[in-house]
mmCIF file with all atom_site columns, C-alpha atoms in Angstrom:
data_model
loop_
_atom_site.group_PDB
_atom_site.id
_atom_site.type_symbol
_atom_site.label_atom_id
_atom_site.label_alt_id
_atom_site.label_comp_id
_atom_site.label_asym_id
_atom_site.label_entity_id
_atom_site.label_seq_id
_atom_site.pdbx_PDB_ins_code
_atom_site.Cartn_x
_atom_site.Cartn_y
_atom_site.Cartn_z
_atom_site.occupancy
_atom_site.B_iso_or_equiv
_atom_site.pdbx_formal_charge
_atom_site.auth_seq_id
_atom_site.auth_comp_id
_atom_site.auth_asym_id
_atom_site.auth_atom_id
_atom_site.pdbx_PDB_model_num
ATOM 1   C CA . MET A 1 1   ? 95.890  97.070  81.342  1.00 47.00 ? 1   MET A CA 1
ATOM 2   C CA . VAL A 1 2   ? 94.155  95.075  83.429  1.00 45.00 ? 2   VAL A CA 1
ATOM 3   C CA . ARG A 1 3   ? 90.217  95.663  84.895  1.00 42.00 ? 3   ARG A CA 1
ATOM 4   C CA . ALA A 1 4   ? 89.265  93.217  88.021  1.00 44.00 ? 4   ALA A CA 1
ATOM 5   C CA . SER A 1 5   ? 86.902  93.255  90.612  1.00 39.00 ? 5   SER A CA 1
ATOM 6   C CA . ALA A 1 6   ? 87.839  93.656  94.305  1.00 38.00 ? 6   ALA A CA 1
ATOM 7   C CA . LEU A 1 7   ? 86.710  90.287  96.436  1.00 35.00 ? 7   LEU A CA 1
ATOM 8   C CA . LEU A 1 8   ? 85.348  91.903  99.323  1.00 31.00 ? 8   LEU A CA 1
ATOM 9   C CA . LEU A 1 9   ? 82.039  91.391  101.421 1.00 29.00 ? 9   LEU A CA 1
ATOM 10  C CA . CYS A 1 10  ? 79.458  94.510  101.461 1.00 31.00 ? 10  CYS A CA 1
ATOM 11  C CA . GLY A 1 11  ? 77.388  95.318  104.704 1.00 31.00 ? 11  GLY A CA 1
ATOM 12  C CA . LEU A 1 12  ? 75.134  97.826  103.936 1.00 33.00 ? 12  LEU A CA 1
ATOM 13  C CA . ALA A 1 13  ? 72.557  97.991  106.820 1.00 37.00 ? 13  ALA A CA 1
ATOM 14  C CA . PHE A 1 14  ? 71.709  101.575 106.140 1.00 38.00 ? 14  PHE A CA 1
ATOM 15  C CA . CYS A 1 15  ? 70.367  101.279 102.962 1.00 39.00 ? 15  CYS A CA 1
ATOM 16  C CA . SER A 1 16  ? 66.711  100.156 101.758 1.00 42.00 ? 16  SER A CA 1
ATOM 17  C CA . ASN A 1 17  ? 66.705  96.924  100.110 1.00 46.00 ? 17  ASN A CA 1
ATOM 18  C CA . ALA A 1 18  ? 66.427  98.328  96.780  1.00 50.00 ? 18  ALA A CA 1
ATOM 19  C CA . LEU A 1 19  ? 69.745  100.574 96.977  1.00 49.00 ? 19  LEU A CA 1
ATOM 20  C CA . ALA A 1 20  ? 71.387  97.940  99.049  1.00 53.00 ? 20  ALA A CA 1
ATOM 21  C CA . ASP A 1 21  ? 70.971  95.202  96.167  1.00 57.00 ? 21  ASP A CA 1
ATOM 22  C CA . ARG A 1 22  ? 72.169  97.773  93.714  1.00 60.00 ? 22  ARG A CA 1
ATOM 23  C CA . MET A 1 23  ? 75.163  98.781  95.995  1.00 63.00 ? 23  MET A CA 1
ATOM 24  C CA . LYS A 1 24  ? 75.920  94.878  96.530  1.00 68.00 ? 24  LYS A CA 1
ATOM 25  C CA . ASP A 1 25  ? 75.972  94.586  92.659  1.00 81.00 ? 25  ASP A CA 1
ATOM 26  C CA . ASN A 1 26  ? 78.164  97.615  92.181  1.00 91.00 ? 26  ASN A CA 1
ATOM 27  C CA . TRP A 1 27  ? 80.357  98.198  95.361  1.00 94.00 ? 27  TRP A CA 1
ATOM 28  C CA . ASP A 1 28  ? 82.421  96.246  97.778  1.00 93.00 ? 28  ASP A CA 1
ATOM 29  C CA . PHE A 1 29  ? 82.619  97.846  101.368 1.00 93.00 ? 29  PHE A CA 1
ATOM 30  C CA . ILE A 1 30  ? 85.682  98.233  102.625 1.00 92.00 ? 30  ILE A CA 1
ATOM 31  C CA . MET A 1 31  ? 85.903  99.965  105.838 1.00 90.00 ? 31  MET A CA 1
ATOM 32  C CA . SER A 1 32  ? 84.178  102.788 108.075 1.00 89.00 ? 32  SER A CA 1
ATOM 33  C CA . SER A 1 33  ? 85.907  105.630 109.952 1.00 87.00 ? 33  SER A CA 1
ATOM 34  C CA . ASN A 1 34  ? 84.792  108.357 112.333 1.00 82.00 ? 34  ASN A CA 1
ATOM 35  C CA . ASP A 1 35  ? 85.302  111.878 112.479 1.00 78.00 ? 35  ASP A CA 1
ATOM 36  C CA . GLN A 1 36  ? 83.425  113.834 115.271 1.00 75.00 ? 36  GLN A CA 1
ATOM 37  C CA . SER A 1 37  ? 79.675  113.062 114.419 1.00 76.00 ? 37  SER A CA 1
ATOM 38  C CA . VAL A 1 38  ? 80.252  112.135 111.105 1.00 83.00 ? 38  VAL A CA 1
ATOM 39  C CA . ARG A 1 39  ? 80.910  108.414 109.861 1.00 83.00 ? 39  ARG A CA 1
ATOM 40  C CA . TYR A 1 40  ? 82.721  107.800 106.786 1.00 87.00 ? 40  TYR A CA 1
ATOM 41  C CA . ASP A 1 41  ? 82.161  104.894 104.778 1.00 89.00 ? 41  ASP A CA 1
ATOM 42  C CA . TYR A 1 42  ? 84.388  103.540 101.848 1.00 92.00 ? 42  TYR A CA 1
ATOM 43  C CA . TYR A 1 43  ? 83.445  101.291 98.553  1.00 95.00 ? 43  TYR A CA 1
ATOM 44  C CA . LEU A 1 44  ? 85.663  99.938  95.871  1.00 95.00 ? 44  LEU A CA 1
ATOM 45  C CA . ARG A 1 45  ? 83.812  99.669  92.393  1.00 95.00 ? 45  ARG A CA 1
ATOM 46  C CA . LYS A 1 46  ? 83.696  96.606  91.283  1.00 94.00 ? 46  LYS A CA 1
ATOM 47  C CA . GLY A 1 47  ? 85.670  95.764  88.060  1.00 92.00 ? 47  GLY A CA 1
ATOM 48  C CA . SER A 1 48  ? 87.402  99.326  88.099  1.00 94.00 ? 48  SER A CA 1
ATOM 49  C CA . PHE A 1 49  ? 90.787  98.176  88.963  1.00 95.00 ? 49  PHE A CA 1
ATOM 50  C CA . ILE A 1 50  ? 92.902  99.381  86.211  1.00 95.00 ? 50  ILE A CA 1
ATOM 51  C CA . HIS A 1 51  ? 96.858  98.865  85.731  1.00 96.00 ? 51  HIS A CA 1
ATOM 52  C CA . GLN A 1 52  ? 98.838  100.583 83.107  1.00 95.00 ? 52  GLN A CA 1
ATOM 53  C CA . ASN A 1 53  ? 101.646 102.437 82.784  1.00 96.00 ? 53  ASN A CA 1
ATOM 54  C CA . GLY A 1 54  ? 103.286 101.417 86.028  1.00 96.00 ? 54  GLY A CA 1
ATOM 55  C CA . LYS A 1 55  ? 100.357 102.473 87.756  1.00 97.00 ? 55  LYS A CA 1
ATOM 56  C CA . SER A 1 56  ? 97.555  100.923 89.573  1.00 97.00 ? 56  SER A CA 1
ATOM 57  C CA . THR A 1 57  ? 93.875  102.664 90.058  1.00 96.00 ? 57  THR A CA 1
ATOM 58  C CA . ILE A 1 58  ? 90.550  101.912 91.373  1.00 96.00 ? 58  ILE A CA 1
ATOM 59  C CA . LEU A 1 59  ? 87.270  103.827 91.709  1.00 96.00 ? 59  LEU A CA 1
ATOM 60  C CA . VAL A 1 60  ? 86.431  104.733 95.267  1.00 96.00 ? 60  VAL A CA 1
ATOM 61  C CA . GLN A 1 61  ? 83.287  105.589 96.787  1.00 95.00 ? 61  GLN A CA 1
ATOM 62  C CA . GLN A 1 62  ? 83.016  107.584 100.318 1.00 92.00 ? 62  GLN A CA 1
ATOM 63  C CA . LEU A 1 63  ? 79.814  108.104 102.233 1.00 88.00 ? 63  LEU A CA 1
ATOM 64  C CA . ALA A 1 64  ? 79.444  110.733 104.776 1.00 86.00 ? 64  ALA A CA 1
ATOM 65  C CA . ASN A 1 65  ? 77.024  109.885 107.053 1.00 80.00 ? 65  ASN A CA 1
ATOM 66  C CA . ASP A 1 66  ? 75.811  111.685 110.132 1.00 75.00 ? 66  ASP A CA 1
ATOM 67  C CA . SER A 1 67  ? 74.928  110.048 113.646 1.00 67.00 ? 67  SER A CA 1
ATOM 68  C CA . ALA A 1 68  ? 71.409  108.940 112.341 1.00 63.00 ? 68  ALA A CA 1
ATOM 69  C CA . SER A 1 69  ? 73.497  106.854 109.356 1.00 58.00 ? 69  SER A CA 1
ATOM 70  C CA . ARG A 1 70  ? 71.785  108.710 106.761 1.00 66.00 ? 70  ARG A CA 1
ATOM 71  C CA . PRO A 1 71  ? 73.710  109.414 103.965 1.00 59.00 ? 71  PRO A CA 1
ATOM 72  C CA . MET A 1 72  ? 74.551  113.543 103.959 1.00 73.00 ? 72  MET A CA 1
ATOM 73  C CA . LYS A 1 73  ? 76.963  113.139 100.839 1.00 86.00 ? 73  LYS A CA 1
ATOM 74  C CA . VAL A 1 74  ? 78.920  111.102 98.576  1.00 90.00 ? 74  VAL A CA 1
ATOM 75  C CA . PHE A 1 75  ? 82.188  111.767 97.003  1.00 91.00 ? 75  PHE A CA 1
ATOM 76  C CA . TYR A 1 76  ? 83.921  109.891 93.994  1.00 95.00 ? 76  TYR A CA 1
ATOM 77  C CA . TYR A 1 77  ? 87.662  109.669 93.312  1.00 95.00 ? 77  TYR A CA 1
ATOM 78  C CA . GLN A 1 78  ? 90.330  107.367 91.863  1.00 97.00 ? 78  GLN A CA 1
ATOM 79  C CA . ALA A 1 79  ? 92.738  106.018 94.019  1.00 97.00 ? 79  ALA A CA 1
ATOM 80  C CA . GLU A 1 80  ? 96.493  105.639 92.325  1.00 98.00 ? 80  GLU A CA 1
ATOM 81  C CA . ILE A 1 81  ? 99.504  104.147 93.338  1.00 98.00 ? 81  ILE A CA 1
ATOM 82  C CA . SER A 1 82  ? 102.494 103.538 91.674  1.00 98.00 ? 82  SER A CA 1
ATOM 83  C CA . ASP A 1 83  ? 104.582 100.216 91.157  1.00 97.00 ? 83  ASP A CA 1
ATOM 84  C CA . SER A 1 84  ? 107.435 101.456 92.760  1.00 98.00 ? 84  SER A CA 1
ATOM 85  C CA . THR A 1 85  ? 105.224 102.974 96.035  1.00 98.00 ? 85  THR A CA 1
ATOM 86  C CA . CYS A 1 86  ? 103.538 99.476  95.950  1.00 98.00 ? 86  CYS A CA 1
ATOM 87  C CA . ASN A 1 87  ? 107.138 97.777  95.840  1.00 97.00 ? 87  ASN A CA 1
ATOM 88  C CA . ALA A 1 88  ? 108.634 99.797  98.322  1.00 98.00 ? 88  ALA A CA 1
ATOM 89  C CA . GLY A 1 89  ? 106.243 99.726  100.627 1.00 98.00 ? 89  GLY A CA 1
ATOM 90  C CA . TYR A 1 90  ? 105.800 103.140 101.738 1.00 98.00 ? 90  TYR A CA 1
ATOM 91  C CA . GLY A 1 91  ? 105.200 106.777 99.388  1.00 98.00 ? 91  GLY A CA 1
ATOM 92  C CA . LYS A 1 92  ? 102.488 108.264 97.832  1.00 98.00 ? 92  LYS A CA 1
ATOM 93  C CA . ILE A 1 93  ? 98.648  107.408 97.123  1.00 98.00 ? 93  ILE A CA 1
ATOM 94  C CA . ASN A 1 94  ? 97.006  109.828 94.836  1.00 98.00 ? 94  ASN A CA 1
ATOM 95  C CA . PHE A 1 95  ? 93.438  110.393 95.264  1.00 97.00 ? 95  PHE A CA 1
ATOM 96  C CA . ASN A 1 96  ? 92.385  111.956 91.600  1.00 97.00 ? 96  ASN A CA 1
ATOM 97  C CA . ASP A 1 97  ? 88.763  113.114 90.535  1.00 96.00 ? 97  ASP A CA 1
ATOM 98  C CA . THR A 1 98  ? 87.010  110.835 88.209  1.00 92.00 ? 98  THR A CA 1
ATOM 99  C CA . THR A 1 99  ? 88.831  112.509 85.055  1.00 93.00 ? 99  THR A CA 1
ATOM 100 C CA . GLY A 1 100 ? 92.445  111.560 86.807  1.00 93.00 ? 100 GLY A CA 1
ATOM 101 C CA . LYS A 1 101 ? 93.340  115.371 87.749  1.00 97.00 ? 101 LYS A CA 1
ATOM 102 C CA . LEU A 1 102 ? 94.953  115.271 91.119  1.00 97.00 ? 102 LEU A CA 1
ATOM 103 C CA . LEU A 1 103 ? 92.645  116.104 94.197  1.00 97.00 ? 103 LEU A CA 1
ATOM 104 C CA . GLN A 1 104 ? 95.070  115.373 96.948  1.00 97.00 ? 104 GLN A CA 1
ATOM 105 C CA . ASP A 1 105 ? 97.998  112.960 97.798  1.00 97.00 ? 105 ASP A CA 1
ATOM 106 C CA . PHE A 1 106 ? 98.466  111.200 101.081 1.00 97.00 ? 106 PHE A CA 1
ATOM 107 C CA . ASP A 1 107 ? 101.107 109.150 102.650 1.00 97.00 ? 107 ASP A CA 1
ATOM 108 C CA . TYR A 1 108 ? 101.228 105.853 102.173 1.00 98.00 ? 108 TYR A CA 1
ATOM 109 C CA . ILE A 1 109 ? 102.550 102.923 104.618 1.00 97.00 ? 109 ILE A CA 1
ATOM 110 C CA . SER A 1 110 ? 102.160 99.220  104.350 1.00 97.00 ? 110 SER A CA 1
ATOM 111 C CA . ASN A 1 111 ? 99.758  97.786  106.583 1.00 97.00 ? 111 ASN A CA 1
ATOM 112 C CA . GLY A 1 112 ? 99.254  101.117 108.337 1.00 95.00 ? 112 GLY A CA 1
ATOM 113 C CA . GLU A 1 113 ? 96.281  102.207 110.165 1.00 92.00 ? 113 GLU A CA 1
ATOM 114 C CA . SER A 1 114 ? 95.097  105.590 107.679 1.00 93.00 ? 114 SER A CA 1
ATOM 115 C CA . ASN A 1 115 ? 92.503  105.164 105.513 1.00 92.00 ? 115 ASN A CA 1
ATOM 116 C CA . SER A 1 116 ? 94.767  106.026 102.389 1.00 95.00 ? 116 SER A CA 1
ATOM 117 C CA . SER A 1 117 ? 97.042  102.865 103.840 1.00 96.00 ? 117 SER A CA 1
ATOM 118 C CA . VAL A 1 118 ? 94.377  100.588 104.007 1.00 95.00 ? 118 VAL A CA 1
ATOM 119 C CA . ILE A 1 119 ? 93.299  101.763 100.290 1.00 96.00 ? 119 ILE A CA 1
ATOM 120 C CA . GLY A 1 120 ? 96.663  101.483 99.282  1.00 97.00 ? 120 GLY A CA 1
ATOM 121 C CA . ASP A 1 121 ? 97.065  97.927  100.745 1.00 97.00 ? 121 ASP A CA 1
ATOM 122 C CA . LEU A 1 122 ? 93.901  96.810  98.769  1.00 96.00 ? 122 LEU A CA 1
ATOM 123 C CA . VAL A 1 123 ? 95.059  98.230  95.138  1.00 97.00 ? 123 VAL A CA 1
ATOM 124 C CA . CYS A 1 124 ? 98.761  97.214  95.750  1.00 97.00 ? 124 CYS A CA 1
ATOM 125 C CA . GLY A 1 125 ? 97.228  93.642  97.016  1.00 96.00 ? 125 GLY A CA 1
ATOM 126 C CA . MET A 1 126 ? 95.233  93.237  93.705  1.00 95.00 ? 126 MET A CA 1
ATOM 127 C CA . ARG A 1 127 ? 98.078  94.358  91.736  1.00 96.00 ? 127 ARG A CA 1
ATOM 128 C CA . ASN A 1 128 ? 100.368 91.398  93.328  1.00 95.00 ? 128 ASN A CA 1
ATOM 129 C CA . THR A 1 129 ? 97.813  89.225  92.682  1.00 94.00 ? 129 THR A CA 1
ATOM 130 C CA . PHE A 1 130 ? 97.656  90.158  89.060  1.00 90.00 ? 130 PHE A CA 1
ATOM 131 C CA . GLN A 1 131 ? 101.485 89.804  88.613  1.00 92.00 ? 131 GLN A CA 1
ATOM 132 C CA . ARG A 1 132 ? 101.842 86.495  90.297  1.00 93.00 ? 132 ARG A CA 1
ATOM 133 C CA . GLU A 1 133 ? 99.103  85.167  87.678  1.00 92.00 ? 133 GLU A CA 1
ATOM 134 C CA . GLY A 1 134 ? 101.334 86.877  84.700  1.00 89.00 ? 134 GLY A CA 1
ATOM 135 C CA . LYS A 1 135 ? 98.099  89.185  83.869  1.00 86.00 ? 135 LYS A CA 1
ATOM 136 C CA . ILE A 1 136 ? 100.116 92.380  84.072  1.00 85.00 ? 136 ILE A CA 1
#
């Protein structure tokens, strides 16, 4: 089993200084997307990458923000992708609850434009790095 931190930058203009510091210490910002009047910000939990039994997982935090950029709701889940999907460059990525129970699966295409593809690329990229370093 391998655990690692995602090496990404965090931009948190909507948070107070104390919350922003705490977020920077624990979460890495990866992207934002919009759906009508709601903006979704996605973060990866530092140190939560795990590779075991031919699968890689990482904890994801999704913040739903209204047009005033005030956090409305927070969602947590595990993004899980298999080695065979990473190797093929396409397949399914599972979004599980924090106990590992499947919530929903999404299509994954390497270098795709969907949120699930971006998250999958990050997880597969971390897995590939650890494989090259002989840690997996």
